[in-house]
Coordinates of C-alpha atoms in Angstrom, one line a residue:
X151 CA 0.0 0.0 0.0
X152 CA 1.3 3.5 -0.9
X153 CA 1.6 6.0 1.8
X154 CA -0.1 9.4 1.5
X155 CA 2.2 12.4 2.2
X156 CA 0.2 15.6 2.7
X157 CA 1.5 18.8 1.1
X158 CA 0.4 20.7 4.2
X159 CA 0.1 19.4 7.8
X160 CA -3.3 21.1 8.3
X161 CA -5.8 22.9 6.2
X162 CA -4.9 26.1 8.1
X163 CA -1.3 25.8 6.9
X164 CA -2.8 25.5 3.4
X165 CA -5.0 28.6 3.9
X166 CA -2.0 30.7 5.0
X167 CA 0.0 29.5 2.0
X168 CA -2.8 30.4 -0.4
X169 CA -3.2 33.8 1.2
X170 CA 0.5 34.5 0.7
X171 CA -0.1 34.4 -3.1
X172 CA -2.0 37.7 -2.7
X173 CA -3.4 39.1 -5.9
X174 CA -2.1 36.0 -7.8
X175 CA -4.1 33.7 -5.6
X176 CA -7.3 31.9 -6.3
X177 CA -10.8 33.0 -5.2
X178 CA -13.8 31.9 -3.3
X179 CA -17.2 33.0 -4.6
X180 CA -20.6 32.9 -2.9
X181 CA -23.7 33.2 -5.0
X182 CA -26.4 34.1 -2.5
X183 CA -29.0 34.5 -5.3
X184 CA -29.0 34.3 -9.1
X185 CA -27.0 37.1 -10.7
X186 CA -25.3 38.2 -7.5
X187 CA -21.7 37.0 -6.9
X188 CA -19.6 37.9 -3.9
X189 CA -15.9 37.0 -4.6
X190 CA -12.9 37.2 -2.3
X191 CA -9.2 36.1 -2.7
X192 CA -7.8 33.7 -0.2
X193 CA -5.8 36.5 1.5
X194 CA -9.1 38.3 2.1
X195 CA -10.7 35.1 3.4
X196 CA -7.8 34.7 5.9
X197 CA -8.1 38.2 7.1
X198 CA -11.9 37.8 7.6
X199 CA -11.3 34.5 9.4
X200 CA -8.8 36.2 11.7
X201 CA -11.3 38.9 12.5
X202 CA -14.0 36.3 13.2
X203 CA -11.6 34.5 15.4
X204 CA -11.1 37.7 17.4
X205 CA -14.8 38.1 18.0
X206 CA -15.3 34.5 18.9
X207 CA -12.5 34.8 21.4
X208 CA -14.4 37.8 22.9
X209 CA -17.3 35.4 23.4
X210 CA -15.0 33.0 25.3
X211 CA -14.2 30.5 22.6
X212 CA -10.8 29.0 22.9
X213 CA -8.6 26.0 22.1
X214 CA -10.2 22.7 22.6
X215 CA -13.7 24.1 22.6
X216 CA -16.5 23.0 20.3
X217 CA -18.7 25.5 18.3
X218 CA -22.0 24.6 16.7
X219 CA -22.8 26.3 13.4
X220 CA -26.4 26.5 12.3
X221 CA -26.0 28.8 9.2
X222 CA -26.9 28.7 5.5
X223 CA -24.3 28.8 2.8
X224 CA -22.8 32.3 3.2
X225 CA -19.6 34.2 3.9
X226 CA -20.6 34.1 7.6
X227 CA -20.3 30.3 7.5
X228 CA -17.0 30.3 5.6
X229 CA -15.1 32.9 7.6
X230 CA -16.5 31.8 11.0
X231 CA -15.7 28.2 10.3
X232 CA -12.1 29.0 9.5
X233 CA -12.0 31.5 12.4
X234 CA -13.0 28.8 14.8
X235 CA -10.2 26.5 13.5
X236 CA -7.7 29.4 13.9
X237 CA -8.6 29.5 17.6
X238 CA -7.9 25.8 17.9
X239 CA -11.6 25.1 18.4
X240 CA -13.6 22.4 16.6
X241 CA -16.6 23.5 14.5
X242 CA -19.7 21.4 13.9
X243 CA -22.1 22.4 11.2
X244 CA -25.8 21.4 11.2
X245 CA -28.8 22.2 9.0
X246 CA -30.8 25.4 9.5
X247 CA -34.3 24.5 10.6
X248 CA -36.8 24.9 7.8
X249 CA -39.2 26.6 10.1
X250 CA -38.7 28.4 13.4
X251 CA -40.4 28.6 16.8
X252 CA -39.8 26.5 19.8
X253 CA -40.5 23.1 18.3
X254 CA -38.7 23.4 15.0
X255 CA -36.0 25.9 16.2
X256 CA -34.0 25.5 19.4
X257 CA -36.1 22.7 20.8
X258 CA -35.4 20.4 17.9
X259 CA -32.0 19.2 16.6
X260 CA -30.2 22.2 18.0
X261 CA -31.1 21.6 21.5
X262 CA -30.3 17.9 21.2
X263 CA -26.9 18.6 19.8
X264 CA -26.1 21.3 22.4
X265 CA -26.8 18.7 25.1
X266 CA -24.6 16.1 23.3
X267 CA -21.7 18.2 22.1
X268 CA -21.6 20.8 25.0
X269 CA -20.3 23.6 22.7
X270 CA -18.8 26.8 24.1
X271 CA -20.9 28.7 21.5
X272 CA -23.7 28.3 19.0
X273 CA -23.5 30.5 15.9
X274 CA -26.9 30.6 14.2
X275 CA -29.4 32.7 12.4
X276 CA -31.3 35.2 14.5
X277 CA -34.5 33.1 14.6
X278 CA -32.7 30.2 16.2
X279 CA -30.9 32.5 18.6
X280 CA -34.1 34.1 19.6
X281 CA -35.8 30.7 20.2
X282 CA -32.9 29.4 22.3
X283 CA -33.0 28.9 26.1
X284 CA -30.3 29.7 28.5
X285 CA -27.8 26.8 28.6
X286 CA -25.0 26.7 31.0
X287 CA -21.5 27.4 29.5
X288 CA -23.0 28.0 26.0
X289 CA -23.2 31.3 24.3
X290 CA -25.6 31.9 21.4
X291 CA -24.3 34.3 18.7
X292 CA -26.2 35.8 15.8
X293 CA -24.2 35.0 12.7
X294 CA -25.0 38.3 11.0
X295 CA -23.9 40.2 14.1
X296 CA -20.8 38.2 14.3
X297 CA -19.8 39.1 10.7
X298 CA -20.7 42.7 11.2
X299 CA -18.6 42.9 14.4
X300 CA -15.7 41.1 12.7
X301 CA -15.8 43.7 9.8
X302 CA -15.6 46.6 12.1
X303 CA -12.5 48.6 12.6
X304 CA -12.4 47.7 16.3
X305 CA -12.0 44.0 15.6
X306 CA -8.3 43.4 16.0
X307 CA -6.5 40.8 13.9
X308 CA -6.0 38.3 16.6
X309 CA -2.7 36.6 16.9
X310 CA -3.1 32.9 16.1
X311 CA -1.2 29.7 16.3
X312 CA -1.4 27.2 13.5
X313 CA -3.0 24.0 14.8
X314 CA -1.1 20.8 15.4
X315 CA -2.0 17.6 13.5
X316 CA -3.5 15.8 16.5
X317 CA -6.0 18.6 17.3
X318 CA -9.6 18.3 16.2
X319 CA -10.3 20.0 12.9
X320 CA -14.1 19.6 13.2
X321 CA -16.8 17.3 14.4
X322 CA -19.0 15.9 11.6
X323 CA -22.5 14.8 12.7
X324 CA -23.6 11.7 10.9
X325 CA -26.8 11.9 9.0
X326 CA -28.7 9.6 11.3
X327 CA -30.1 7.4 8.5
X328 CA -29.7 4.3 10.8
X329 CA -30.0 5.9 14.2
X330 CA -29.4 9.0 16.3
X331 CA -26.6 11.3 14.9
X332 CA -23.1 10.7 16.2
X333 CA -20.3 13.3 16.3
X334 CA -17.5 12.0 14.1
X335 CA -14.2 13.5 15.4
X336 CA -11.9 14.4 12.5
X337 CA -8.4 15.5 13.5
X338 CA -6.3 17.8 11.4
X339 CA -4.1 14.8 10.4
X340 CA -7.2 12.9 9.3
X341 CA -8.4 16.0 7.3
X342 CA -5.0 16.7 5.6
X343 CA -4.6 13.0 4.7
X344 CA -8.1 12.9 3.0
X345 CA -7.6 16.2 1.2
X346 CA -4.3 14.9 -0.2
X347 CA -5.9 11.6 -1.2
X348 CA -8.7 13.4 -3.0
X349 CA -6.3 15.7 -4.8
X350 CA -4.2 12.8 -6.0
X351 CA -7.2 10.7 -7.0
X352 CA -8.7 13.5 -9.1
X353 CA -5.7 15.6 -10.2
X354 CA -7.4 18.5 -8.4
X355 CA -5.1 21.5 -8.7
X356 CA -4.9 25.3 -8.6
X357 CA -6.1 25.4 -12.2
X358 CA -9.5 23.9 -11.3
X359 CA -12.8 25.5 -10.3
X360 CA -15.5 23.7 -8.4
X361 CA -19.1 24.7 -8.4
X362 CA -21.1 23.4 -5.5
X363 CA -24.6 23.7 -4.2
X364 CA -24.2 20.9 -1.7
X365 CA -25.0 21.9 1.9
X366 CA -21.9 22.8 3.9
X367 CA -23.1 20.8 6.9
X368 CA -22.8 17.7 4.8
X369 CA -19.3 16.1 4.5
X370 CA -19.4 16.0 0.7
X371 CA -20.4 19.7 0.6
X372 CA -17.9 20.8 3.2
X373 CA -15.0 18.9 1.6
X374 CA -15.7 19.5 -2.1
X375 CA -16.9 23.1 -1.7
X376 CA -14.4 24.5 0.8
X377 CA -11.7 22.2 2.1
X378 CA -10.2 20.6 -1.0
X379 CA -10.3 24.0 -2.9
X380 CA -8.5 25.6 0.0
X381 CA -5.9 22.8 0.2
X382 CA -5.2 22.8 -3.5
X383 CA -5.5 26.6 -3.9
X384 CA -8.2 26.4 -6.5
X385 CA -11.2 28.5 -7.2
X386 CA -14.6 27.5 -5.7
X387 CA -18.1 28.7 -6.2
X388 CA -20.7 28.1 -3.5
X389 CA -24.5 28.2 -4.0
X390 CA -27.2 27.6 -1.4
X391 CA -28.9 24.3 -1.7
X392 CA -32.3 26.0 -1.8
X393 CA -31.2 27.8 -5.0
X394 CA -30.4 24.5 -6.7
X395 CA -33.7 22.9 -5.6
X396 CA -35.8 25.9 -6.8
X397 CA -34.0 26.1 -10.1
X398 CA -31.3 23.4 -10.9
X399 CA -30.4 25.2 -14.1
X400 CA -28.6 27.8 -11.9
X401 CA -26.0 25.1 -11.2
X402 CA -25.4 24.6 -14.9
X403 CA -25.3 28.3 -15.5
X404 CA -22.7 28.9 -12.8
X405 CA -20.6 26.0 -14.2
X406 CA -20.8 27.7 -17.6
X407 CA -20.1 31.2 -16.4
X408 CA -17.3 30.4 -14.1
X409 CA -15.6 27.7 -16.3
X410 CA -16.3 25.1 -13.7
X411 CA -14.2 21.9 -14.0
X412 CA -15.4 19.9 -11.0
X413 CA -18.7 19.4 -9.3
X414 CA -20.1 16.8 -6.9
X415 CA -23.6 15.6 -6.2
X416 CA -25.6 12.6 -5.1
X417 CA -27.4 10.4 -7.7
X418 CA -30.8 12.1 -7.2
X419 CA -29.5 15.5 -8.1
X420 CA -28.4 14.5 -11.6
X421 CA -31.8 13.0 -12.3
X422 CA -33.5 16.0 -10.8
X423 CA -31.5 18.3 -13.1
X424 CA -32.1 16.3 -16.2
X425 CA -35.8 16.2 -15.5
X426 CA -36.3 19.8 -14.4
X427 CA -34.2 21.9 -16.8
X428 CA -35.8 22.9 -20.1
X429 CA -34.0 23.6 -23.4
X430 CA -35.2 27.2 -23.2
X431 CA -33.3 27.6 -19.9
X432 CA -30.0 26.8 -21.5
X433 CA -29.4 29.7 -23.7
X434 CA -25.6 30.4 -23.9
X435 CA -24.8 27.6 -21.5
X436 CA -21.5 25.8 -22.3
X437 CA -20.6 22.7 -20.2
X438 CA -17.4 21.8 -22.1
X439 CA -15.2 22.9 -19.2
X440 CA -16.7 20.3 -16.8
X441 CA -14.2 17.5 -16.6
X442 CA -15.3 15.5 -13.6
X443 CA -18.8 15.0 -12.1
X444 CA -18.4 13.1 -8.8
X445 CA -21.4 10.9 -7.9
X446 CA -21.7 9.4 -4.4
X447 CA -23.5 9.7 -1.0
X448 CA -26.3 7.3 -2.1
X449 CA -26.8 4.3 -4.4
X450 CA -25.9 5.2 -8.0
X451 CA -28.3 4.2 -10.7
X452 CA -26.8 3.7 -14.2
X453 CA -29.9 5.0 -15.8
X454 CA -29.6 8.3 -14.1
X455 CA -26.0 8.8 -15.3
X456 CA -27.0 7.9 -18.8
X457 CA -30.0 10.2 -18.8
X458 CA -27.9 13.1 -17.5
X459 CA -25.2 12.7 -20.1
X460 CA -27.7 12.3 -23.0
X461 CA -29.7 15.3 -21.8
X462 CA -26.8 17.8 -21.8
X463 CA -24.4 16.4 -24.3
X464 CA -25.4 18.9 -26.9
X465 CA -24.4 21.7 -24.5
X466 CA -20.8 20.4 -24.4
X467 CA -21.0 17.9 -21.6
X468 CA -18.4 15.1 -21.9
X469 CA -19.6 11.6 -22.2
X470 CA -16.9 10.4 -19.8
X471 CA -17.5 13.1 -17.1
X472 CA -18.9 10.9 -14.4
X473 CA -16.7 9.6 -11.6
X474 CA -18.6 7.3 -9.2
X475 CA -17.1 7.3 -5.7
X476 CA -17.6 5.9 -2.3
X477 CA -17.0 7.6 1.1
X478 CA -18.4 8.3 4.5
X479 CA -18.0 10.8 7.3
X480 CA -16.0 8.3 9.3
X481 CA -13.3 8.3 6.6
X482 CA -13.4 12.2 6.6
X483 CA -15.0 11.6 3.2
X484 CA -13.3 9.7 0.3
X485 CA -12.6 6.0 0.5
X486 CA -12.7 5.0 -3.2
X487 CA -12.7 6.9 -6.5
X488 CA -13.2 5.8 -10.1
X489 CA -10.4 6.3 -12.6
X490 CA -10.1 9.6 -14.5
X491 CA -12.5 9.9 -17.4
X492 CA -13.0 6.2 -17.8
X493 CA -16.4 4.7 -18.8
X494 CA -18.7 4.0 -15.9
X495 CA -18.5 0.3 -15.2
X496 CA -21.8 -1.5 -14.5
X497 CA -22.2 -5.1 -13.5
X498 CA -25.5 -6.9 -14.0
X499 CA -25.7 -9.8 -11.5
X500 CA -28.3 -12.3 -10.5
X501 CA -30.3 -10.8 -7.7
X502 CA -31.3 -14.2 -6.2
X503 CA -27.8 -15.4 -5.9
X504 CA -26.7 -12.1 -4.5
X505 CA -29.4 -11.8 -1.9
X506 CA -29.7 -15.4 -0.8
X507 CA -26.2 -16.8 -1.2
X508 CA -24.0 -13.7 -1.2
X509 CA -22.6 -14.7 -4.6
X510 CA -21.9 -12.6 -7.6
X511 CA -23.1 -14.3 -10.8
X512 CA -23.0 -12.2 -14.0
X513 CA -26.1 -12.2 -16.2
X514 CA -27.1 -10.4 -19.4
X515 CA -28.1 -6.8 -19.0
X516 CA -31.7 -7.5 -20.0
X517 CA -32.1 -10.6 -17.7
X518 CA -35.4 -10.2 -15.8
X519 CA -33.6 -11.4 -12.6
X520 CA -30.7 -9.0 -13.2
X521 CA -29.6 -6.3 -10.7
X522 CA -27.3 -3.5 -11.9
X523 CA -24.4 -2.5 -9.7
X524 CA -22.1 0.5 -10.4
X525 CA -18.4 0.2 -9.7
X526 CA -17.3 2.9 -7.3
X527 CA -13.6 2.7 -7.9
X528 CA -10.5 1.6 -6.1
X529 CA -9.2 2.7 -2.7
X530 CA -7.5 6.1 -2.8
X531 CA -3.8 6.2 -2.0
X532 CA -3.0 5.2 1.6
X533 CA -6.4 3.6 2.1
X534 CA -7.2 -0.1 2.2
X535 CA -10.7 -1.7 1.6
X536 CA -11.8 -5.3 2.3
X537 CA -15.0 -7.3 2.3
X538 CA -15.5 -9.8 5.1
X539 CA -18.0 -12.5 6.1
X540 CA -20.1 -12.5 9.2
X541 CA -17.2 -13.8 11.3
X542 CA -14.8 -11.2 10.0
X543 CA -12.9 -13.4 7.6
X544 CA -11.8 -11.6 4.4
X545 CA -13.6 -12.7 1.2
X546 CA -12.2 -12.9 -2.3
X547 CA -13.5 -11.1 -5.4
X548 CA -17.2 -11.5 -6.3
X549 CA -18.3 -12.5 -2.8
X550 CA -20.8 -10.2 -1.1
X551 CA -20.1 -9.3 2.5
X552 CA -19.5 -6.4 4.9
X553 CA -17.2 -3.6 3.7
X554 CA -14.4 -2.4 6.0
X555 CA -11.6 0.1 5.5
X556 CA -8.5 1.5 7.2
X557 CA -6.9 4.8 6.4
X558 CA -4.9 7.7 7.9
X559 CA -8.1 9.7 7.3
X560 CA -10.2 7.4 9.5
X561 CA -11.9 9.1 12.4
X562 CA -10.4 8.9 15.8
X563 CA -13.9 8.0 17.0
X564 CA -17.3 9.3 18.0
X565 CA -17.4 12.2 20.4
X566 CA -18.4 11.0 23.9
X567 CA -19.4 7.5 22.6
X568 CA -16.5 5.1 23.4
X569 CA -18.7 2.0 23.3
X570 CA -20.1 2.9 19.8
X571 CA -16.5 3.7 18.7
X572 CA -15.2 0.3 19.9
X573 CA -18.2 -1.5 18.3
X574 CA -17.3 0.1 14.9
X575 CA -13.7 -1.1 14.9
X576 CA -12.6 -4.6 13.8
X577 CA -9.1 -5.3 15.2
X578 CA -6.5 -4.1 14.6
X579 CA -7.8 -0.9 13.0
X580 CA -10.4 -1.7 10.4
X581 CA -13.6 0.4 10.4
X582 CA -16.9 -1.3 9.9
X583 CA -18.8 0.8 7.3
X584 CA -22.2 -0.9 7.7
X585 CA -22.4 -1.2 3.9
X586 CA -22.6 -4.5 2.0
X587 CA -20.9 -5.1 -1.3
X588 CA -18.1 -6.9 -3.2
X589 CA -14.7 -6.4 -4.8
X590 CA -13.9 -7.0 -8.4
X591 CA -10.5 -6.2 -10.0
X592 CA -9.7 -4.0 -7.0
X593 CA -12.8 -1.9 -7.2
X594 CA -15.7 -1.8 -4.7
X595 CA -19.4 -2.3 -5.6
X596 CA -22.0 -1.4 -3.1
X597 CA -25.2 -3.5 -3.0
X598 CA -26.8 -2.1 0.2
X599 CA -26.6 -1.6 3.9
X600 CA -26.5 -4.6 6.2
X601 CA -29.2 -3.2 8.4
X602 CA -31.5 -2.6 5.4
X603 CA -31.7 -6.1 4.1
X604 CA -35.2 -7.5 3.7
X605 CA -35.5 -11.2 4.4
X606 CA -38.6 -12.9 3.0
X607 CA -38.8 -16.6 3.4
X608 CA -35.1 -17.0 3.9
X609 CA -34.1 -14.9 0.9
X610 CA -32.4 -11.6 1.3
X611 CA -33.4 -8.6 -0.8
X612 CA -32.0 -5.2 -1.2
X613 CA -34.5 -2.3 -0.7
X614 CA -33.1 -0.3 -3.6
X615 CA -34.1 -3.0 -6.0
X616 CA -37.8 -2.6 -5.0
X617 CA -37.5 1.2 -4.8
X618 CA -36.2 1.6 -8.3
X619 CA -39.0 -0.6 -9.7
X620 CA -41.6 1.6 -7.9
X621 CA -40.0 4.9 -9.1
X622 CA -40.7 3.8 -12.7
X623 CA -44.5 4.1 -12.1
X624 CA -46.1 7.4 -13.2
X625 CA -47.6 9.2 -10.3
X626 CA -44.7 8.3 -7.9
X627 CA -42.4 11.1 -6.7
X628 CA -38.8 10.3 -7.5
X629 CA -36.6 9.7 -4.5
X630 CA -39.6 9.2 -2.2
X631 CA -40.0 5.4 -2.0
X632 CA -39.1 3.3 1.0
X633 CA -39.1 -0.5 0.8
X634 CA -39.1 -2.3 4.2
X635 CA -39.6 -5.7 5.5
X636 CA -42.2 -6.2 8.3
X637 CA -43.2 -9.4 10.0
X638 CA -46.8 -9.4 11.3
X639 CA -47.4 -10.8 14.8
X640 CA -48.7 -14.1 13.5
X641 CA -46.3 -14.3 10.6
X642 CA -43.3 -16.6 10.0
X643 CA -41.5 -14.3 7.7
X644 CA -41.1 -10.7 6.7
X645 CA -43.5 -9.2 4.1
X646 CA -42.7 -6.5 1.7
X647 CA -44.2 -3.1 2.4
X648 CA -43.8 -0.1 0.2
X649 CA -44.1 3.5 1.5
X650 CA -44.7 5.7 -1.4
X651 CA -45.2 9.5 -1.7
X652 CA -47.6 10.4 -4.5
X653 CA -49.2 13.4 -6.0
X654 CA -52.2 11.7 -7.6
X655 CA -55.8 12.6 -6.4
X656 CA -57.7 10.2 -4.1
X657 CA -59.8 8.6 -6.9
X658 CA -56.6 7.5 -8.7
X659 CA -54.8 6.0 -5.7
X660 CA -56.1 2.5 -5.9
X661 CA -55.1 2.2 -9.6
X662 CA -51.7 3.5 -8.6
X663 CA -51.3 0.9 -5.9
X664 CA -52.1 -1.8 -8.5
X665 CA -49.6 -0.3 -10.9
X666 CA -46.9 -0.3 -8.1
X667 CA -47.6 -4.0 -7.3
X668 CA -47.4 -5.0 -10.9
X669 CA -44.1 -3.1 -11.5
X670 CA -42.5 -4.7 -8.4
X671 CA -43.7 -8.2 -9.3
X672 CA -42.6 -7.9 -12.9
X673 CA -39.1 -6.6 -11.8
X674 CA -38.4 -8.8 -8.8
X675 CA -41.0 -11.6 -8.6
X676 CA -41.8 -10.6 -5.0
X677 CA -45.4 -10.0 -4.0
X678 CA -46.1 -6.8 -2.2
X679 CA -48.0 -7.1 1.1
X680 CA -49.1 -3.5 1.2
X681 CA -48.6 -0.2 -0.6
X682 CA -48.8 2.7 1.8
X683 CA -49.5 5.9 -0.2
X684 CA -48.5 9.0 1.8
X685 CA -48.6 12.8 1.1
X686 CA -45.7 14.7 -0.2
X687 CA -42.8 15.3 2.3
X688 CA -44.2 12.7 4.6
X689 CA -41.3 10.2 4.4
X690 CA -38.6 11.2 6.9
X691 CA -35.2 12.0 5.5
X692 CA -31.9 13.0 7.1
X693 CA -30.5 16.5 6.6
X694 CA -28.5 15.2 3.7
X695 CA -31.6 13.8 1.9
X696 CA -31.1 10.1 2.8
X697 CA -34.3 8.1 3.4
X698 CA -34.7 7.0 7.0
X699 CA -36.1 3.5 6.5
X700 CA -36.3 2.6 10.1
X701 CA -38.2 5.7 11.1
X702 CA -40.5 5.4 8.1
X703 CA -41.3 1.8 9.1
X704 CA -42.1 3.0 12.6
X705 CA -44.3 5.9 11.4
X706 CA -46.4 4.2 8.7
X707 CA -46.4 0.5 9.5
X708 CA -45.6 -0.2 13.2
X709 CA -47.5 2.8 14.5
X710 CA -49.6 4.3 11.7
X711 CA -52.0 6.1 14.1
X712 CA -49.2 8.6 14.9
X713 CA -48.0 9.1 11.3
X714 CA -48.4 12.6 9.8
X715 CA -51.6 13.3 7.9

């Protein structure tokens, strides 16, 4: 295994080095709304961060503290995040509540995480600050007031000490798709290792420009939007996620206008963009500068990739732009990455052999029992990946099992949760990802999560297989299908239940249920016990958009009386 040697010991060393380039340096751009761009060089970013550090210090934040950020994509977020790190404190970013008031503001996730992380300060929007209660040893700071105070002449450029590699760089809260969020502790050594791994794997350099709409509280958004650009000294353009969701063409327009070369998104976003953008929206758009489209964070569907490329090829999009990848917060981010500009590799395997026997048997692409799996690349430099059986014994190629990795970028553990940390480690230092898949020619394929397997009459099934079949039915909202197994009290085996968000009127719901049953039966041969049609935005998701299958099962199947109307 090759060893990764970072160019800089910490991202703060990198920020100082980029700032020293002065007017020759690269730039960060925030696009708060279409047509308005706020651009700053790295030396200006560093100066702003120093001023923010001074103001945070006035509020009592110091080395070793934790600071909770509840801010939208903005200059306040960028400069305060860096300012926090310049003080030797560890920032944690979370989603801004979509509505405010006691239940949805402070009394929701913010209050829970304050109790868990015990931060010295919470930097948030005014509405969250106003809804907060007095908490011992925690100061609540209005983000706008922080930035205004930092910009004032009275804010001194605080002397700072560059952090050491063993200090915490940040705490990343897991999405909670399989349980309560955990605080993943990432040291500066972890961060520098993964930033270097990402740069080597992609050829990311100062000549690149990334354009990102991903939320900065998500590991993919934080790393691809801020951290890797800072480490490599490249340009970056940041859009709020709400801007992308309202009008995905803005993402493409910014890539065109800024000469974007790199962009990352989950699978759903590429399908969403292909479906929502009209030809009339694309006047003067040129996507020929885009050399790599990273795709990860959720199962990758070959059809989505093909549809996106076909849709935008006439606007200059390269056929080989996609780079499927695999990562997780516990690895800082990146674990595997596909080769540069190579065709996306897709296996079609027998679903019965995979689900029941853990074997990979190739079948023809049009085989009715075929299941498509996308290759997510080989381990990045310095990282090792293996697949093991239930007893922890390594498996060979084409055998499905539990995926583990080890890497210098691996987390040092979950904050305040030593038992959970120990349970996630397989001796000597392999981390259990909770994902299931197989290796072929050194590249990993993900087939599902171990906790999500549906077992019907002794046969194992992957939820994504059922969910993809349902999404092909007109009237079903894309990305809003949950397949779960549920064993009735008097049953001997799990039954297949589908929870489906739909926009059809009441008189069309029964025909839709029948269409869903037919689609799943035709695709998988598995009978559907029940189709639960629910209103839009009913299915619980994590802040990063992942479906929460366990919570959906509890809401709509185990305790339907308490489910939302």
